[in-house]
Amino acid sequence: MTVKYSTVELAGLATASVTRAELAQIMVEDCFRRKRFKSAPKLVFSLNGQGVSLVGQSVKFAEAMNEADIVHADGQSVVFASRLLSNRGLPERVATTDFFHDAAEAAQANGLSFFMLGGSEAENRRACENIAAMYPSLRVVGRKHGYFSEEEEDGVIELINSAKPDVLWVALGKPKQEFWCVRLKNRVDVGWVKTCGGLYSFLSGNSPRAPRWMQAAGLEWLHRVCCAPRRLFWRYFITNPHSLYVLFFKSNRLK
């Protein structure tokens, strides 16, 4: 059965009102549809506090986000805002770190394959080793670290296309990964192009997840700051207030 969903306009972006399980089913449907009709890949981007702040600062980034076929709520603040600004808010947070496991189970059950792009070589390799241990029947048909130059892009695209994955996971960090996906969308032979930011850091075991109560309360950012204060304090100190401003003053009601 085809998953149908509405959207909530948040920070000027049509954000999908879906659960993690529904988004995983949409992934399966889109990948099989592309196999049949040879349509263009779907771009699937995530929206969190950092992304909202970037949308408010950069017209180019906002334009890139609007190129996505699906934008999902990666941050709990986005979910909270949707419930305050609309009669029917988003059903749940679809954090990419959690959604990956829904996607992996769905892909494993339906014979879909992944290509893991981005992160450092060590982190990417370790993440793929852990994926293989968690999902032994999942086909990860290729991987590549994210430290390549623009001059090396042709080789990266050839590597991806020769592996023939259904889903390309792209972890190059915001906003680089969104710009990269929009620019090269029509050159990759895949069903889905899914941005995933710091996913490999969690899959490799380098970064621990926040306790469930902190995730539910929208405080996962605080846990991350406590784990890496030098790297993340100023990022969250600046982006959190700005993202709240953008969410509450530049968002429209449910569509």
PDB file of C-alpha atoms in Angstrom:
ATOM      1  CA  MET A   1       0.000   0.000   0.000  1.00  0.00           C
ATOM      2  CA  THR A   2       1.342   3.410  -1.000  1.00  0.00           C
ATOM      3  CA  VAL A   3       2.073   5.695   1.956  1.00  0.00           C
ATOM      4  CA  LYS A   4       0.293   9.035   1.670  1.00  0.00           C
ATOM      5  CA  TYR A   5       1.215  11.934   3.907  1.00  0.00           C
ATOM      6  CA  SER A   6       0.595  15.641   4.453  1.00  0.00           C
ATOM      7  CA  THR A   7       3.202  18.311   5.143  1.00  0.00           C
ATOM      8  CA  VAL A   8       3.724  21.084   7.653  1.00  0.00           C
ATOM      9  CA  GLU A   9       5.457  24.224   6.414  1.00  0.00           C
ATOM     10  CA  LEU A  10       8.233  24.996   8.865  1.00  0.00           C
ATOM     11  CA  ALA A  11      10.889  27.627   8.210  1.00  0.00           C
ATOM     12  CA  GLY A  12       9.546  27.798   4.669  1.00  0.00           C
ATOM     13  CA  LEU A  13      10.037  24.070   4.066  1.00  0.00           C
ATOM     14  CA  ALA A  14       7.284  21.505   3.431  1.00  0.00           C
ATOM     15  CA  THR A  15       8.139  19.016   6.167  1.00  0.00           C
ATOM     16  CA  ALA A  16       6.724  15.498   5.834  1.00  0.00           C
ATOM     17  CA  SER A  17       4.229  14.398   8.454  1.00  0.00           C
ATOM     18  CA  VAL A  18       5.432  10.804   8.687  1.00  0.00           C
ATOM     19  CA  THR A  19       6.632   8.275  11.219  1.00  0.00           C
ATOM     20  CA  ARG A  20       9.975   6.525  10.913  1.00  0.00           C
ATOM     21  CA  ALA A  21       8.252   3.320   9.808  1.00  0.00           C
ATOM     22  CA  GLU A  22       6.283   5.182   7.149  1.00  0.00           C
ATOM     23  CA  LEU A  23       9.389   6.879   5.798  1.00  0.00           C
ATOM     24  CA  ALA A  24      11.113   3.499   5.545  1.00  0.00           C
ATOM     25  CA  GLN A  25       8.149   2.165   3.574  1.00  0.00           C
ATOM     26  CA  ILE A  26       8.276   5.209   1.298  1.00  0.00           C
ATOM     27  CA  MET A  27      11.956   4.445   0.683  1.00  0.00           C
ATOM     28  CA  VAL A  28      11.088   0.907  -0.420  1.00  0.00           C
ATOM     29  CA  GLU A  29       8.267   2.131  -2.663  1.00  0.00           C
ATOM     30  CA  ASP A  30      10.414   4.826  -4.279  1.00  0.00           C
ATOM     31  CA  CYS A  31      13.325   2.467  -4.936  1.00  0.00           C
ATOM     32  CA  PHE A  32      11.101  -0.170  -6.549  1.00  0.00           C
ATOM     33  CA  ARG A  33       9.306   2.501  -8.565  1.00  0.00           C
ATOM     34  CA  ARG A  34      12.611   3.738  -9.898  1.00  0.00           C
ATOM     35  CA  LYS A  35      13.692   0.223 -10.866  1.00  0.00           C
ATOM     36  CA  ARG A  36      10.525  -0.027 -12.915  1.00  0.00           C
ATOM     37  CA  PHE A  37      10.285   3.433 -14.464  1.00  0.00           C
ATOM     38  CA  LYS A  38      13.945   4.639 -14.395  1.00  0.00           C
ATOM     39  CA  SER A  39      12.885   7.920 -12.821  1.00  0.00           C
ATOM     40  CA  ALA A  40      15.234  10.467 -11.245  1.00  0.00           C
ATOM     41  CA  PRO A  41      16.537   9.760  -7.738  1.00  0.00           C
ATOM     42  CA  LYS A  42      14.582  11.181  -4.802  1.00  0.00           C
ATOM     43  CA  LEU A  43      16.428  13.637  -2.577  1.00  0.00           C
ATOM     44  CA  VAL A  44      15.633  13.100   1.109  1.00  0.00           C
ATOM     45  CA  PHE A  45      16.930  15.759   3.504  1.00  0.00           C
ATOM     46  CA  SER A  46      16.561  16.204   7.257  1.00  0.00           C
ATOM     47  CA  LEU A  47      15.603  19.319   9.215  1.00  0.00           C
ATOM     48  CA  ASN A  48      17.049  19.996  12.651  1.00  0.00           C
ATOM     49  CA  GLY A  49      17.961  23.107  14.612  1.00  0.00           C
ATOM     50  CA  GLN A  50      21.190  23.671  12.714  1.00  0.00           C
ATOM     51  CA  GLY A  51      19.383  23.283   9.409  1.00  0.00           C
ATOM     52  CA  VAL A  52      16.635  25.700  10.442  1.00  0.00           C
ATOM     53  CA  SER A  53      19.251  28.288  11.421  1.00  0.00           C
ATOM     54  CA  LEU A  54      21.060  27.844   8.104  1.00  0.00           C
ATOM     55  CA  VAL A  55      17.765  28.283   6.225  1.00  0.00           C
ATOM     56  CA  GLY A  56      17.293  31.596   8.052  1.00  0.00           C
ATOM     57  CA  GLN A  57      20.811  32.751   7.202  1.00  0.00           C
ATOM     58  CA  SER A  58      21.370  31.533   3.658  1.00  0.00           C
ATOM     59  CA  VAL A  59      19.063  31.906   0.663  1.00  0.00           C
ATOM     60  CA  LYS A  60      21.216  29.394  -1.227  1.00  0.00           C
ATOM     61  CA  PHE A  61      20.815  26.795   1.502  1.00  0.00           C
ATOM     62  CA  ALA A  62      17.060  27.407   1.674  1.00  0.00           C
ATOM     63  CA  GLU A  63      16.884  26.909  -2.095  1.00  0.00           C
ATOM     64  CA  ALA A  64      18.867  23.677  -1.823  1.00  0.00           C
ATOM     65  CA  MET A  65      16.559  22.362   0.915  1.00  0.00           C
ATOM     66  CA  ASN A  66      13.539  23.186  -1.240  1.00  0.00           C
ATOM     67  CA  GLU A  67      15.014  20.984  -3.980  1.00  0.00           C
ATOM     68  CA  ALA A  68      14.421  17.950  -1.748  1.00  0.00           C
ATOM     69  CA  ASP A  69      11.590  15.578  -2.607  1.00  0.00           C
ATOM     70  CA  ILE A  70      11.150  14.826   1.102  1.00  0.00           C
ATOM     71  CA  VAL A  71      12.215  16.845   4.146  1.00  0.00           C
ATOM     72  CA  HIS A  72      11.717  15.103   7.493  1.00  0.00           C
ATOM     73  CA  ALA A  73      11.940  16.405  11.060  1.00  0.00           C
ATOM     74  CA  ASP A  74      15.295  15.324  12.447  1.00  0.00           C
ATOM     75  CA  GLY A  75      15.146  17.605  15.498  1.00  0.00           C
ATOM     76  CA  GLN A  76      12.696  17.461  18.394  1.00  0.00           C
ATOM     77  CA  SER A  77      12.422  21.260  18.339  1.00  0.00           C
ATOM     78  CA  VAL A  78      10.997  20.972  14.828  1.00  0.00           C
ATOM     79  CA  VAL A  79       8.342  18.541  16.091  1.00  0.00           C
ATOM     80  CA  PHE A  80       7.482  20.802  19.060  1.00  0.00           C
ATOM     81  CA  ALA A  81       7.135  23.796  16.730  1.00  0.00           C
ATOM     82  CA  SER A  82       4.838  21.890  14.367  1.00  0.00           C
ATOM     83  CA  ARG A  83       2.487  21.058  17.233  1.00  0.00           C
ATOM     84  CA  LEU A  84       2.323  24.646  18.400  1.00  0.00           C
ATOM     85  CA  LEU A  85       1.871  26.103  14.917  1.00  0.00           C
ATOM     86  CA  SER A  86      -0.670  23.666  13.474  1.00  0.00           C
ATOM     87  CA  ASN A  87      -3.808  21.773  14.398  1.00  0.00           C
ATOM     88  CA  ARG A  88      -2.169  18.488  13.409  1.00  0.00           C
ATOM     89  CA  GLY A  89       1.522  18.525  14.253  1.00  0.00           C
ATOM     90  CA  LEU A  90       4.136  16.050  13.132  1.00  0.00           C
ATOM     91  CA  PRO A  91       3.572  12.563  14.603  1.00  0.00           C
ATOM     92  CA  GLU A  92       7.120  12.020  15.810  1.00  0.00           C
ATOM     93  CA  ARG A  93      10.736  12.932  15.422  1.00  0.00           C
ATOM     94  CA  VAL A  94      12.393  11.102  12.552  1.00  0.00           C
ATOM     95  CA  ALA A  95      16.003  11.369  13.693  1.00  0.00           C
ATOM     96  CA  THR A  96      18.318  10.100  10.976  1.00  0.00           C
ATOM     97  CA  THR A  97      20.349   8.186  13.564  1.00  0.00           C
ATOM     98  CA  ASP A  98      17.232   6.213  14.504  1.00  0.00           C
ATOM     99  CA  PHE A  99      15.704   6.144  11.037  1.00  0.00           C
ATOM    100  CA  PHE A 100      18.776   4.402   9.629  1.00  0.00           C
ATOM    101  CA  HIS A 101      17.805   1.260  11.539  1.00  0.00           C
ATOM    102  CA  ASP A 102      14.229   1.350  10.229  1.00  0.00           C
ATOM    103  CA  ALA A 103      15.626   1.813   6.733  1.00  0.00           C
ATOM    104  CA  ALA A 104      18.152  -1.007   7.187  1.00  0.00           C
ATOM    105  CA  GLU A 105      15.460  -3.443   8.359  1.00  0.00           C
ATOM    106  CA  ALA A 106      13.180  -2.470   5.467  1.00  0.00           C
ATOM    107  CA  ALA A 107      16.024  -2.739   2.956  1.00  0.00           C
ATOM    108  CA  GLN A 108      17.092  -6.102   4.334  1.00  0.00           C
ATOM    109  CA  ALA A 109      13.522  -7.433   4.086  1.00  0.00           C
ATOM    110  CA  ASN A 110      13.065  -6.164   0.528  1.00  0.00           C
ATOM    111  CA  GLY A 111      16.488  -6.855  -0.969  1.00  0.00           C
ATOM    112  CA  LEU A 112      17.530  -3.211  -1.322  1.00  0.00           C
ATOM    113  CA  SER A 113      21.164  -2.134  -1.149  1.00  0.00           C
ATOM    114  CA  PHE A 114      23.072   0.780   0.405  1.00  0.00           C
ATOM    115  CA  PHE A 115      26.186   2.794  -0.454  1.00  0.00           C
ATOM    116  CA  MET A 116      27.763   4.641   2.473  1.00  0.00           C
ATOM    117  CA  LEU A 117      29.495   7.899   1.455  1.00  0.00           C
ATOM    118  CA  GLY A 118      31.189  10.323   3.826  1.00  0.00           C
ATOM    119  CA  GLY A 119      32.979  10.596   7.135  1.00  0.00           C
ATOM    120  CA  SER A 120      36.626   9.769   7.671  1.00  0.00           C
ATOM    121  CA  GLU A 121      38.061   6.536   6.297  1.00  0.00           C
ATOM    122  CA  ALA A 122      38.344   4.962   9.761  1.00  0.00           C
ATOM    123  CA  GLU A 123      34.877   6.055  10.838  1.00  0.00           C
ATOM    124  CA  ASN A 124      33.261   4.969   7.573  1.00  0.00           C
ATOM    125  CA  ARG A 125      34.954   1.571   7.676  1.00  0.00           C
ATOM    126  CA  ARG A 126      34.029   0.938  11.313  1.00  0.00           C
ATOM    127  CA  ALA A 127      30.434   2.036  10.706  1.00  0.00           C
ATOM    128  CA  CYS A 128      30.125  -0.430   7.825  1.00  0.00           C
ATOM    129  CA  GLU A 129      31.609  -3.212   9.924  1.00  0.00           C
ATOM    130  CA  ASN A 130      29.012  -2.545  12.621  1.00  0.00           C
ATOM    131  CA  ILE A 131      26.215  -2.390  10.044  1.00  0.00           C
ATOM    132  CA  ALA A 132      27.265  -5.819   8.771  1.00  0.00           C
ATOM    133  CA  ALA A 133      27.172  -7.195  12.319  1.00  0.00           C
ATOM    134  CA  MET A 134      23.738  -5.724  13.059  1.00  0.00           C
ATOM    135  CA  TYR A 135      22.144  -6.521   9.691  1.00  0.00           C
ATOM    136  CA  PRO A 136      23.935  -9.535   8.194  1.00  0.00           C
ATOM    137  CA  SER A 137      21.533  -9.823   5.252  1.00  0.00           C
ATOM    138  CA  LEU A 138      21.690  -6.140   4.320  1.00  0.00           C
ATOM    139  CA  ARG A 139      23.661  -5.489   1.146  1.00  0.00           C
ATOM    140  CA  VAL A 140      26.090  -2.613   1.618  1.00  0.00           C
ATOM    141  CA  VAL A 141      27.515  -2.673  -1.895  1.00  0.00           C
ATOM    142  CA  GLY A 142      30.077   0.096  -1.489  1.00  0.00           C
ATOM    143  CA  ARG A 143      31.534   2.769   0.710  1.00  0.00           C
ATOM    144  CA  LYS A 144      33.781   5.820   0.368  1.00  0.00           C
ATOM    145  CA  HIS A 145      35.109   8.374   2.849  1.00  0.00           C
ATOM    146  CA  GLY A 146      34.077  11.994   2.416  1.00  0.00           C
ATOM    147  CA  TYR A 147      37.513  13.564   2.058  1.00  0.00           C
ATOM    148  CA  PHE A 148      37.653  13.928  -1.705  1.00  0.00           C
ATOM    149  CA  SER A 149      38.142  16.998  -3.865  1.00  0.00           C
ATOM    150  CA  GLU A 150      35.874  18.318  -6.590  1.00  0.00           C
ATOM    151  CA  GLU A 151      38.423  17.048  -9.092  1.00  0.00           C
ATOM    152  CA  GLU A 152      37.894  13.535  -7.728  1.00  0.00           C
ATOM    153  CA  GLU A 153      34.095  13.649  -7.994  1.00  0.00           C
ATOM    154  CA  ASP A 154      33.943  11.871 -11.362  1.00  0.00           C
ATOM    155  CA  GLY A 155      35.704   8.880  -9.822  1.00  0.00           C
ATOM    156  CA  VAL A 156      33.401   8.933  -6.805  1.00  0.00           C
ATOM    157  CA  ILE A 157      30.314   9.011  -9.038  1.00  0.00           C
ATOM    158  CA  GLU A 158      31.715   6.141 -11.126  1.00  0.00           C
ATOM    159  CA  LEU A 159      32.362   4.132  -7.951  1.00  0.00           C
ATOM    160  CA  ILE A 160      28.793   4.667  -6.754  1.00  0.00           C
ATOM    161  CA  ASN A 161      27.181   3.865 -10.094  1.00  0.00           C
ATOM    162  CA  SER A 162      29.283   0.752 -10.658  1.00  0.00           C
ATOM    163  CA  ALA A 163      28.086  -0.586  -7.279  1.00  0.00           C
ATOM    164  CA  LYS A 164      24.420  -0.082  -8.326  1.00  0.00           C
ATOM    165  CA  PRO A 165      23.018   0.784  -4.881  1.00  0.00           C
ATOM    166  CA  ASP A 166      19.373   1.578  -4.259  1.00  0.00           C
ATOM    167  CA  VAL A 167      20.060   4.114  -1.512  1.00  0.00           C
ATOM    168  CA  LEU A 168      23.037   6.462  -1.316  1.00  0.00           C
ATOM    169  CA  TRP A 169      23.725   7.748   2.211  1.00  0.00           C
ATOM    170  CA  VAL A 170      25.664  11.044   2.135  1.00  0.00           C
ATOM    171  CA  ALA A 171      27.475  12.260   5.263  1.00  0.00           C
ATOM    172  CA  LEU A 172      29.417  15.377   4.295  1.00  0.00           C
ATOM    173  CA  GLY A 173      28.027  17.733   6.951  1.00  0.00           C
ATOM    174  CA  LYS A 174      25.616  20.627   6.544  1.00  0.00           C
ATOM    175  CA  PRO A 175      25.453  22.553   4.259  1.00  0.00           C
ATOM    176  CA  LYS A 176      27.999  20.814   2.029  1.00  0.00           C
ATOM    177  CA  GLN A 177      26.044  17.556   1.758  1.00  0.00           C
ATOM    178  CA  GLU A 178      22.830  19.274   0.636  1.00  0.00           C
ATOM    179  CA  PHE A 179      24.624  21.347  -2.008  1.00  0.00           C
ATOM    180  CA  TRP A 180      26.492  18.248  -3.205  1.00  0.00           C
ATOM    181  CA  CYS A 181      23.324  16.173  -3.483  1.00  0.00           C
ATOM    182  CA  VAL A 182      21.433  18.841  -5.429  1.00  0.00           C
ATOM    183  CA  ARG A 183      24.336  19.445  -7.789  1.00  0.00           C
ATOM    184  CA  LEU A 184      25.003  15.793  -8.559  1.00  0.00           C
ATOM    185  CA  LYS A 185      21.490  14.357  -8.251  1.00  0.00           C
ATOM    186  CA  ASN A 186      21.151  13.565 -11.948  1.00  0.00           C
ATOM    187  CA  ARG A 187      24.523  11.835 -12.148  1.00  0.00           C
ATOM    188  CA  VAL A 188      23.934   9.107  -9.559  1.00  0.00           C
ATOM    189  CA  ASP A 189      22.068   5.962 -10.579  1.00  0.00           C
ATOM    190  CA  VAL A 190      20.153   5.331  -7.352  1.00  0.00           C
ATOM    191  CA  GLY A 191      16.600   5.420  -6.024  1.00  0.00           C
ATOM    192  CA  TRP A 192      17.190   7.581  -2.963  1.00  0.00           C
ATOM    193  CA  VAL A 193      19.888  10.086  -2.016  1.00  0.00           C
ATOM    194  CA  LYS A 194      19.667  10.473   1.767  1.00  0.00           C
ATOM    195  CA  THR A 195      21.710  13.011   3.726  1.00  0.00           C
ATOM    196  CA  CYS A 196      22.880  11.722   7.083  1.00  0.00           C
ATOM    197  CA  GLY A 197      25.279  14.223   8.691  1.00  0.00           C
ATOM    198  CA  GLY A 198      26.925  12.651  11.736  1.00  0.00           C
ATOM    199  CA  LEU A 199      25.340   9.199  11.331  1.00  0.00           C
ATOM    200  CA  TYR A 200      28.635   7.360  10.891  1.00  0.00           C
ATOM    201  CA  SER A 201      29.980   8.787  14.132  1.00  0.00           C
ATOM    202  CA  PHE A 202      27.130   7.035  15.959  1.00  0.00           C
ATOM    203  CA  LEU A 203      27.246   3.841  13.880  1.00  0.00           C
ATOM    204  CA  SER A 204      30.992   3.533  14.396  1.00  0.00           C
ATOM    205  CA  GLY A 205      30.615   3.902  18.153  1.00  0.00           C
ATOM    206  CA  ASN A 206      32.612   7.149  18.294  1.00  0.00           C
ATOM    207  CA  SER A 207      29.646   9.152  19.636  1.00  0.00           C
ATOM    208  CA  PRO A 208      27.161   7.886  22.243  1.00  0.00           C
ATOM    209  CA  ARG A 209      23.438   8.648  21.971  1.00  0.00           C
ATOM    210  CA  ALA A 210      21.744  10.754  24.613  1.00  0.00           C
ATOM    211  CA  PRO A 211      19.460   8.998  27.126  1.00  0.00           C
ATOM    212  CA  ARG A 212      15.922   8.504  25.806  1.00  0.00           C
ATOM    213  CA  TRP A 213      14.452  11.073  28.191  1.00  0.00           C
ATOM    214  CA  MET A 214      16.832  13.745  26.852  1.00  0.00           C
ATOM    215  CA  GLN A 215      15.919  12.861  23.259  1.00  0.00           C
ATOM    216  CA  ALA A 216      12.190  13.093  24.048  1.00  0.00           C
ATOM    217  CA  ALA A 217      12.664  16.432  25.819  1.00  0.00           C
ATOM    218  CA  GLY A 218      14.574  17.907  22.887  1.00  0.00           C
ATOM    219  CA  LEU A 219      17.829  17.981  24.860  1.00  0.00           C
ATOM    220  CA  GLU A 220      20.001  15.676  22.775  1.00  0.00           C
ATOM    221  CA  TRP A 221      21.963  18.749  21.693  1.00  0.00           C
ATOM    222  CA  LEU A 222      22.922  19.334  25.364  1.00  0.00           C
ATOM    223  CA  HIS A 223      24.196  15.777  25.667  1.00  0.00           C
ATOM    224  CA  ARG A 224      26.312  16.290  22.533  1.00  0.00           C
ATOM    225  CA  VAL A 225      27.715  19.549  23.912  1.00  0.00           C
ATOM    226  CA  CYS A 226      28.676  17.802  27.159  1.00  0.00           C
ATOM    227  CA  CYS A 227      30.468  15.091  25.178  1.00  0.00           C
ATOM    228  CA  ALA A 228      32.344  17.538  22.914  1.00  0.00           C
ATOM    229  CA  PRO A 229      32.162  21.036  24.457  1.00  0.00           C
ATOM    230  CA  ARG A 230      35.059  22.605  22.554  1.00  0.00           C
ATOM    231  CA  ARG A 231      33.664  21.573  19.182  1.00  0.00           C
ATOM    232  CA  LEU A 232      29.949  22.080  19.760  1.00  0.00           C
ATOM    233  CA  PHE A 233      29.341  24.708  22.467  1.00  0.00           C
ATOM    234  CA  TRP A 234      29.412  27.780  20.262  1.00  0.00           C
ATOM    235  CA  ARG A 235      27.551  26.024  17.447  1.00  0.00           C
ATOM    236  CA  TYR A 236      24.554  25.299  19.678  1.00  0.00           C
ATOM    237  CA  PHE A 237      24.865  28.535  21.660  1.00  0.00           C
ATOM    238  CA  ILE A 238      24.392  30.490  18.424  1.00  0.00           C
ATOM    239  CA  THR A 239      22.144  28.233  16.343  1.00  0.00           C
ATOM    240  CA  ASN A 240      19.583  27.192  18.990  1.00  0.00           C
ATOM    241  CA  PRO A 241      18.125  30.673  19.688  1.00  0.00           C
ATOM    242  CA  HIS A 242      18.263  31.590  16.005  1.00  0.00           C
ATOM    243  CA  SER A 243      16.535  28.367  14.928  1.00  0.00           C
ATOM    244  CA  LEU A 244      13.707  28.986  17.412  1.00  0.00           C
ATOM    245  CA  TYR A 245      13.236  32.473  15.983  1.00  0.00           C
ATOM    246  CA  VAL A 246      13.113  31.133  12.421  1.00  0.00           C
ATOM    247  CA  LEU A 247      10.718  28.320  13.361  1.00  0.00           C
ATOM    248  CA  PHE A 248       8.207  30.491  15.170  1.00  0.00           C
ATOM    249  CA  PHE A 249       8.281  33.603  12.992  1.00  0.00           C
ATOM    250  CA  LYS A 250       8.871  32.175   9.521  1.00  0.00           C
ATOM    251  CA  SER A 251       6.616  29.102   9.508  1.00  0.00           C
ATOM    252  CA  ASN A 252       3.086  28.620   8.184  1.00  0.00           C
ATOM    253  CA  ARG A 253       0.265  26.344   9.233  1.00  0.00           C
ATOM    254  CA  LEU A 254      -0.401  22.791   8.113  1.00  0.00           C
ATOM    255  CA  LYS A 255      -0.977  22.266   4.393  1.00  0.00           C
TER     256      LYS A 255
END
